[in-house]
mmCIF file of C-alpha atoms in Angstrom:
data_model
loop_
_atom_site.group_PDB
_atom_site.id
_atom_site.type_symbol
_atom_site.label_atom_id
_atom_site.label_comp_id
_atom_site.label_asym_id
_atom_site.label_seq_id
_atom_site.Cartn_x
_atom_site.Cartn_y
_atom_site.Cartn_z
ATOM 1 C CA MET A 4 76.111 78.966 97.110
ATOM 2 C CA ASP A 5 76.237 78.757 93.316
ATOM 3 C CA VAL A 6 76.928 82.424 92.611
ATOM 4 C CA ALA A 7 77.046 81.956 88.834
ATOM 5 C CA SER A 8 73.541 80.454 88.697
ATOM 6 C CA LEU A 9 72.231 83.130 91.031
ATOM 7 C CA LEU A 10 73.613 85.924 88.846
ATOM 8 C CA ARG A 11 72.747 84.496 85.418
ATOM 9 C CA PRO A 12 69.756 86.882 85.061
ATOM 10 C CA TRP A 13 72.296 89.742 84.954
ATOM 11 C CA ALA A 14 74.673 88.063 82.478
ATOM 12 C CA GLU A 15 73.202 89.725 79.392
ATOM 13 C CA GLN A 16 73.721 93.202 80.848
ATOM 14 C CA ALA A 17 76.994 92.456 82.634
ATOM 15 C CA HIS A 18 79.621 95.186 82.507
ATOM 16 C CA SER A 19 82.805 95.891 84.405
ATOM 17 C CA THR A 20 81.050 98.906 85.951
ATOM 18 C CA ILE A 21 78.615 96.589 87.727
ATOM 19 C CA SER A 22 81.492 94.495 89.037
ATOM 20 C CA ARG A 23 83.268 97.614 90.278
ATOM 21 C CA GLU A 24 80.092 98.787 92.036
ATOM 22 C CA LEU A 25 79.776 95.426 93.772
ATOM 23 C CA PHE A 26 83.356 95.753 95.002
ATOM 24 C CA ASP A 27 82.412 99.237 96.286
ATOM 25 C CA ALA A 28 79.436 97.727 98.111
ATOM 26 C CA LEU A 29 81.736 95.082 99.589
ATOM 27 C CA GLU A 30 84.090 97.757 100.861
ATOM 28 C CA ALA A 31 81.157 99.579 102.493
ATOM 29 C CA VAL A 32 79.892 96.384 104.125
ATOM 30 C CA GLN A 33 83.315 95.365 105.418
ATOM 31 C CA GLY A 34 83.955 98.823 106.808
ATOM 32 C CA ASN A 35 80.670 99.132 108.710
ATOM 33 C CA ASP A 36 79.883 96.537 111.375
ATOM 34 C CA LEU A 37 76.341 97.826 111.937
ATOM 35 C CA LEU A 38 75.529 97.688 108.224
ATOM 36 C CA ARG A 39 76.914 94.180 107.892
ATOM 37 C CA ARG A 40 74.966 92.943 110.914
ATOM 38 C CA SER A 41 71.767 94.579 109.663
ATOM 39 C CA LEU A 42 72.010 92.974 106.221
ATOM 40 C CA THR A 43 72.527 89.514 107.743
ATOM 41 C CA ASP A 44 70.263 89.841 110.802
ATOM 42 C CA PRO A 45 68.376 86.510 111.097
ATOM 43 C CA SER A 46 65.638 88.174 113.193
ATOM 44 C CA ARG A 47 64.584 90.109 110.083
ATOM 45 C CA SER A 48 62.886 88.462 107.146
ATOM 46 C CA GLY A 49 64.705 88.145 103.844
ATOM 47 C CA GLU A 50 62.312 90.666 102.344
ATOM 48 C CA GLU A 51 63.125 93.171 105.092
ATOM 49 C CA ARG A 52 66.869 92.741 104.639
ATOM 50 C CA GLY A 53 66.544 93.094 100.873
ATOM 51 C CA ALA A 54 64.470 96.256 101.217
ATOM 52 C CA LEU A 55 67.041 97.700 103.620
ATOM 53 C CA ALA A 56 69.838 96.991 101.147
ATOM 54 C CA ARG A 57 67.903 98.725 98.374
ATOM 55 C CA ARG A 58 67.293 101.822 100.537
ATOM 56 C CA ILE A 59 70.966 102.039 101.478
ATOM 57 C CA PHE A 60 72.609 101.355 98.124
ATOM 58 C CA SER A 61 70.157 102.593 95.476
ATOM 59 C CA THR A 62 71.528 106.146 95.564
ATOM 60 C CA ALA A 63 75.164 105.022 95.264
ATOM 61 C CA LEU A 64 74.919 102.074 92.867
ATOM 62 C CA GLY A 65 73.268 101.453 89.518
ATOM 63 C CA ASP A 66 70.095 99.410 89.210
ATOM 64 C CA ALA A 67 71.864 96.134 88.404
ATOM 65 C CA ALA A 68 74.365 96.297 91.272
ATOM 66 C CA THR A 69 71.617 97.402 93.671
ATOM 67 C CA GLY A 70 69.465 94.478 92.587
ATOM 68 C CA ILE A 71 72.286 92.017 93.195
ATOM 69 C CA VAL A 72 73.057 93.387 96.670
ATOM 70 C CA GLU A 73 69.328 93.275 97.443
ATOM 71 C CA LEU A 74 69.141 89.646 96.316
ATOM 72 C CA LEU A 75 72.181 88.627 98.359
ATOM 73 C CA SER A 76 70.894 90.446 101.441
ATOM 74 C CA SER A 77 67.548 88.658 101.197
ATOM 75 C CA ARG A 78 69.226 85.256 101.484
ATOM 76 C CA ALA A 79 70.090 83.539 104.762
ATOM 77 C CA TRP A 80 73.810 83.483 105.613
ATOM 78 C CA ALA A 81 75.512 81.360 108.253
ATOM 79 C CA THR A 82 77.824 84.219 109.237
ATOM 80 C CA GLU A 83 78.495 87.850 108.398
ATOM 81 C CA GLU A 84 81.789 86.749 106.859
ATOM 82 C CA ALA A 85 79.945 84.354 104.536
ATOM 83 C CA PHE A 86 77.806 87.266 103.319
ATOM 84 C CA SER A 87 80.927 89.325 102.576
ATOM 85 C CA GLU A 88 82.460 86.375 100.737
ATOM 86 C CA GLY A 89 79.283 85.984 98.694
ATOM 87 C CA LEU A 90 79.370 89.638 97.751
ATOM 88 C CA GLU A 91 83.032 89.388 96.747
ATOM 89 C CA SER A 92 82.381 86.268 94.671
ATOM 90 C CA SER A 93 79.505 88.055 92.953
ATOM 91 C CA ALA A 94 81.760 90.944 91.975
ATOM 92 C CA VAL A 95 84.316 88.516 90.522
ATOM 93 C CA VAL A 96 81.718 86.482 88.626
ATOM 94 C CA LEU A 97 80.182 89.657 87.178
ATOM 95 C CA ALA A 98 83.621 90.591 85.853
ATOM 96 C CA GLY A 99 83.740 87.211 84.139
ATOM 97 C CA PHE A 100 80.233 87.643 82.715
ATOM 98 C CA ALA A 101 81.213 91.107 81.478
ATOM 99 C CA ALA A 102 84.179 89.682 79.587
ATOM 100 C CA GLU A 103 81.990 86.912 78.185
ATOM 101 C CA ARG A 104 79.423 89.448 76.999
ATOM 102 C CA ARG A 105 82.102 91.668 75.471
ATOM 103 C CA MET A 106 84.303 89.025 73.832
ATOM 104 C CA GLY A 107 82.119 85.969 73.447
ATOM 105 C CA PRO A 108 82.523 82.489 74.979
ATOM 106 C CA GLU A 109 86.301 82.872 75.257
ATOM 107 C CA GLY A 110 85.878 85.961 77.433
ATOM 108 C CA LEU A 111 85.919 84.007 80.697
ATOM 109 C CA ASP A 112 89.180 82.361 79.704
ATOM 110 C CA THR A 113 90.820 85.737 79.059
ATOM 111 C CA VAL A 114 89.951 86.931 82.576
ATOM 112 C CA VAL A 115 91.292 83.691 84.058
ATOM 113 C CA ASP A 116 94.480 84.091 82.008
ATOM 114 C CA ASP A 117 94.897 87.717 83.113
ATOM 115 C CA ALA A 118 94.350 86.852 86.780
ATOM 116 C CA LEU A 119 96.791 83.944 86.639
ATOM 117 C CA GLY A 120 99.343 85.981 84.721
ATOM 118 C CA MET A 121 99.249 88.786 87.278
ATOM 119 C CA GLN A 122 99.309 86.242 90.098
ATOM 120 C CA ALA A 123 102.502 84.729 88.676
ATOM 121 C CA VAL A 124 104.145 88.144 88.328
ATOM 122 C CA LEU A 125 103.415 89.010 91.965
ATOM 123 C CA GLU A 126 104.398 85.600 93.293
ATOM 124 C CA GLU A 127 107.755 85.761 91.532
ATOM 125 C CA ASP A 128 108.496 89.338 92.660
ATOM 126 C CA PRO A 129 107.740 89.868 96.383
ATOM 127 C CA GLU A 130 109.251 93.376 96.268
ATOM 128 C CA LEU A 131 106.782 94.380 93.545
ATOM 129 C CA GLN A 132 103.908 92.946 95.561
ATOM 130 C CA GLN A 133 105.098 94.888 98.601
ATOM 131 C CA ALA A 134 105.239 98.115 96.582
ATOM 132 C CA LEU A 135 101.736 97.577 95.232
ATOM 133 C CA THR A 136 100.277 96.958 98.692
ATOM 134 C CA ASP A 137 102.277 99.509 100.701
ATOM 135 C CA ALA A 138 99.718 101.333 102.855
ATOM 136 C CA ARG A 139 101.858 104.497 102.704
ATOM 137 C CA ALA A 140 101.859 104.676 98.895
ATOM 138 C CA PRO A 141 99.173 106.810 97.192
ATOM 139 C CA ARG A 142 96.469 104.936 95.313
ATOM 140 C CA GLU A 143 97.314 106.605 91.997
ATOM 141 C CA ALA A 144 100.978 105.673 92.328
ATOM 142 C CA LYS A 145 100.010 102.029 92.802
ATOM 143 C CA LEU A 146 97.762 102.113 89.726
ATOM 144 C CA ARG A 147 100.507 103.678 87.606
ATOM 145 C CA LEU A 148 102.892 100.939 88.745
ATOM 146 C CA LEU A 149 100.293 98.287 87.915
ATOM 147 C CA ASP A 150 99.936 99.688 84.397
ATOM 148 C CA ARG A 151 103.713 99.672 83.937
ATOM 149 C CA VAL A 152 104.231 96.068 85.017
ATOM 150 C CA ALA A 153 101.081 94.667 83.365
ATOM 151 C CA PRO A 154 100.171 96.893 80.402
ATOM 152 C CA SER A 155 98.421 94.117 78.464
ATOM 153 C CA LEU A 156 95.682 93.344 80.998
ATOM 154 C CA ARG A 157 92.214 93.427 79.472
ATOM 155 C CA GLU A 158 89.460 95.565 81.023
ATOM 156 C CA GLU A 159 88.050 92.961 83.399
ATOM 157 C CA GLY A 160 91.432 91.446 84.238
ATOM 158 C CA ARG A 161 92.784 94.849 85.175
ATOM 159 C CA LEU A 162 89.764 95.477 87.389
ATOM 160 C CA LEU A 163 90.439 92.276 89.348
ATOM 161 C CA ALA A 164 94.159 93.043 89.615
ATOM 162 C CA GLU A 165 93.343 96.543 90.855
ATOM 163 C CA GLN A 166 90.909 95.256 93.469
ATOM 164 C CA ALA A 167 93.362 92.613 94.660
ATOM 165 C CA ILE A 168 96.141 95.116 95.308
ATOM 166 C CA LEU A 169 94.144 98.117 96.562
ATOM 167 C CA THR A 170 91.777 96.432 99.018
ATOM 168 C CA PRO A 171 93.301 94.833 102.136
ATOM 169 C CA ARG A 172 92.320 91.165 102.524
ATOM 170 C CA ALA A 173 93.316 88.203 104.652
ATOM 171 C CA HIS A 174 95.670 86.951 101.942
ATOM 172 C CA ARG A 175 98.288 88.588 99.748
ATOM 173 C CA PRO A 176 97.167 89.725 96.276
ATOM 174 C CA HIS A 177 98.828 86.823 94.446
ATOM 175 C CA ARG A 178 96.796 84.337 96.521
ATOM 176 C CA VAL A 179 93.592 86.352 96.061
ATOM 177 C CA LEU A 180 94.027 86.408 92.277
ATOM 178 C CA ALA A 181 94.650 82.656 92.226
ATOM 179 C CA ASP A 182 91.410 82.089 94.169
ATOM 180 C CA TRP A 183 89.468 84.376 91.844
ATOM 181 C CA ALA A 184 90.865 82.611 88.785
ATOM 182 C CA GLU A 185 89.777 79.287 90.257
ATOM 183 C CA LEU A 186 86.284 80.661 90.887
ATOM 184 C CA LEU A 187 85.967 81.842 87.279
ATOM 185 C CA ALA A 188 87.315 78.533 86.017
ATOM 186 C CA GLU A 189 84.561 76.802 87.985
ATOM 187 C CA VAL A 190 82.000 79.110 86.370
ATOM 188 C CA ARG A 191 83.076 77.760 82.988
ATOM 189 C CA GLU A 192 82.466 74.275 84.437
ATOM 190 C CA GLY A 193 86.115 73.441 84.668
ATOM 191 C CA GLY A 194 89.009 74.102 86.952
ATOM 192 C CA ILE A 195 92.692 74.954 86.905
ATOM 193 C CA ALA A 196 95.611 72.556 86.958
ATOM 194 C CA ARG A 197 98.890 74.388 87.493
ATOM 195 C CA VAL A 198 101.693 72.257 86.067
ATOM 196 C CA ARG A 199 105.278 72.984 87.048
ATOM 197 C CA TYR A 200 107.777 71.185 84.855
ATOM 198 C CA ALA A 201 111.469 70.954 84.058
ATOM 199 C CA GLY A 202 112.731 70.815 80.496
ATOM 200 C CA ALA A 203 110.048 71.117 77.830
ATOM 201 C CA LEU A 204 106.528 69.871 77.091
ATOM 202 C CA ASP A 205 105.271 69.685 73.518
ATOM 203 C CA ASP A 206 101.645 70.223 72.477
ATOM 204 C CA ALA A 207 100.908 66.503 72.270
ATOM 205 C CA GLN A 208 102.180 65.931 75.801
ATOM 206 C CA VAL A 209 100.099 68.818 77.125
ATOM 207 C CA GLU A 210 96.962 67.430 75.459
ATOM 208 C CA ARG A 211 97.586 63.956 76.890
ATOM 209 C CA LEU A 212 98.109 65.512 80.317
ATOM 210 C CA ARG A 213 94.913 67.552 79.975
ATOM 211 C CA GLY A 214 92.953 64.437 79.043
ATOM 212 C CA ALA A 215 94.372 62.374 81.895
ATOM 213 C CA LEU A 216 93.698 65.070 84.506
ATOM 214 C CA SER A 217 90.206 65.764 83.182
ATOM 215 C CA ARG A 218 89.362 62.052 83.445
ATOM 216 C CA LEU A 219 90.865 61.903 86.924
ATOM 217 C CA TYR A 220 88.870 64.887 88.213
ATOM 218 C CA GLY A 221 85.750 64.309 86.133
ATOM 219 C CA ARG A 222 85.738 67.770 84.529
ATOM 220 C CA GLU A 223 87.626 69.765 81.929
ATOM 221 C CA LEU A 224 90.647 71.474 83.431
ATOM 222 C CA LYS A 225 92.487 74.544 82.215
ATOM 223 C CA ILE A 226 96.206 73.730 82.091
ATOM 224 C CA VAL A 227 98.586 76.461 83.246
ATOM 225 C CA LEU A 228 102.251 75.706 82.535
ATOM 226 C CA ASP A 229 105.119 77.050 84.647
ATOM 227 C CA GLU A 230 108.702 76.046 83.904
ATOM 228 C CA ASP A 231 110.541 75.308 87.150
ATOM 229 C CA ARG A 232 114.229 74.432 86.854
ATOM 230 C CA THR A 233 114.402 73.401 90.514
ATOM 231 C CA LEU A 234 112.424 70.248 89.728
ATOM 232 C CA VAL A 235 115.332 68.671 87.775
ATOM 233 C CA GLY A 236 112.789 66.533 85.905
ATOM 234 C CA GLY A 237 109.181 65.372 86.053
ATOM 235 C CA LEU A 238 106.052 67.330 86.934
ATOM 236 C CA ARG A 239 104.464 68.933 89.971
ATOM 237 C CA ILE A 240 100.722 69.438 89.477
ATOM 238 C CA THR A 241 98.458 71.498 91.723
ATOM 239 C CA VAL A 242 94.666 71.308 91.416
ATOM 240 C CA GLY A 243 93.027 73.385 94.116
ATOM 241 C CA ASP A 244 94.571 72.268 97.407
ATOM 242 C CA GLU A 245 95.709 68.911 96.023
ATOM 243 C CA VAL A 246 99.284 68.364 94.864
ATOM 244 C CA ILE A 247 100.465 65.550 92.606
ATOM 245 C CA ASP A 248 104.246 65.536 92.860
ATOM 246 C CA GLY A 249 106.015 63.384 90.293
ATOM 247 C CA SER A 250 109.171 65.461 90.136
ATOM 248 C CA VAL A 251 112.714 64.176 90.471
ATOM 249 C CA ALA A 252 113.301 66.775 93.178
ATOM 250 C CA ALA A 253 110.463 65.333 95.247
ATOM 251 C CA ARG A 254 111.786 61.777 94.876
ATOM 252 C CA LEU A 255 115.295 62.920 95.869
ATOM 253 C CA ASN A 256 113.904 64.678 98.940
ATOM 254 C CA GLU A 257 111.978 61.544 99.880
ATOM 255 C CA LEU A 258 115.129 59.450 99.469
ATOM 256 C CA GLN A 259 117.110 61.858 101.638
ATOM 257 C CA GLU A 260 114.449 61.650 104.357
ATOM 258 C CA ARG A 261 114.626 57.857 104.286
ATOM 259 C CA ILE A 262 118.431 57.964 104.572
ATOM 260 C CA ARG A 263 118.244 60.329 107.555
ATOM 261 C CA ALA A 264 115.712 58.054 109.232
#
């Protein structure tokens, strides 16, 4: 489902409040099996499911968020999980639209940058990630810690970071934020290429790399640079689930495997 196209009618009124309300709706749906089954029940018509969603959520959510949940509920979903994923994606995309409305065309990029920046912080510090997701820690304590370690997050980026650490999901927050950043990068008709390198890359090299990857994948890619001294030399590029490993470390490992064989 192309969530961005589906939600474009709400882009001009997008606000972080709407995104937050959609996350609240997601939490309600995930926490109530009967509600989730009712909103995805194939024996009911789309109109009936949409009307049910409006009756349930109109008193708790604003008009825009209620309208989005109604629209999603009226569509046919293969599984209940797919419906939940669609609702989550909608909340993330609305955060991107809110940043775009507030800051202009570069707004989406700022949310992607914030999500990737927070993802990197959590990935590099497992103890911090554990502290932020500890079920025994009070919510307010987690939010204070988030503000201490990432004080420069913009409004929408902070909202996504908050949701990633406070709401239990199948994956750890750093993985969730990476997925959300990728989703928002797709909304801007691009994608993310994470480039791990040893040594240094100058601006000209980065631009040549961007051009080569964009031609290879047929779309403009956002380049995210991460220095990695373990590589010795060369590059390790990740685009989605695909890895292009041109590092010296990878070639040495391959050589060692051949010697052992």
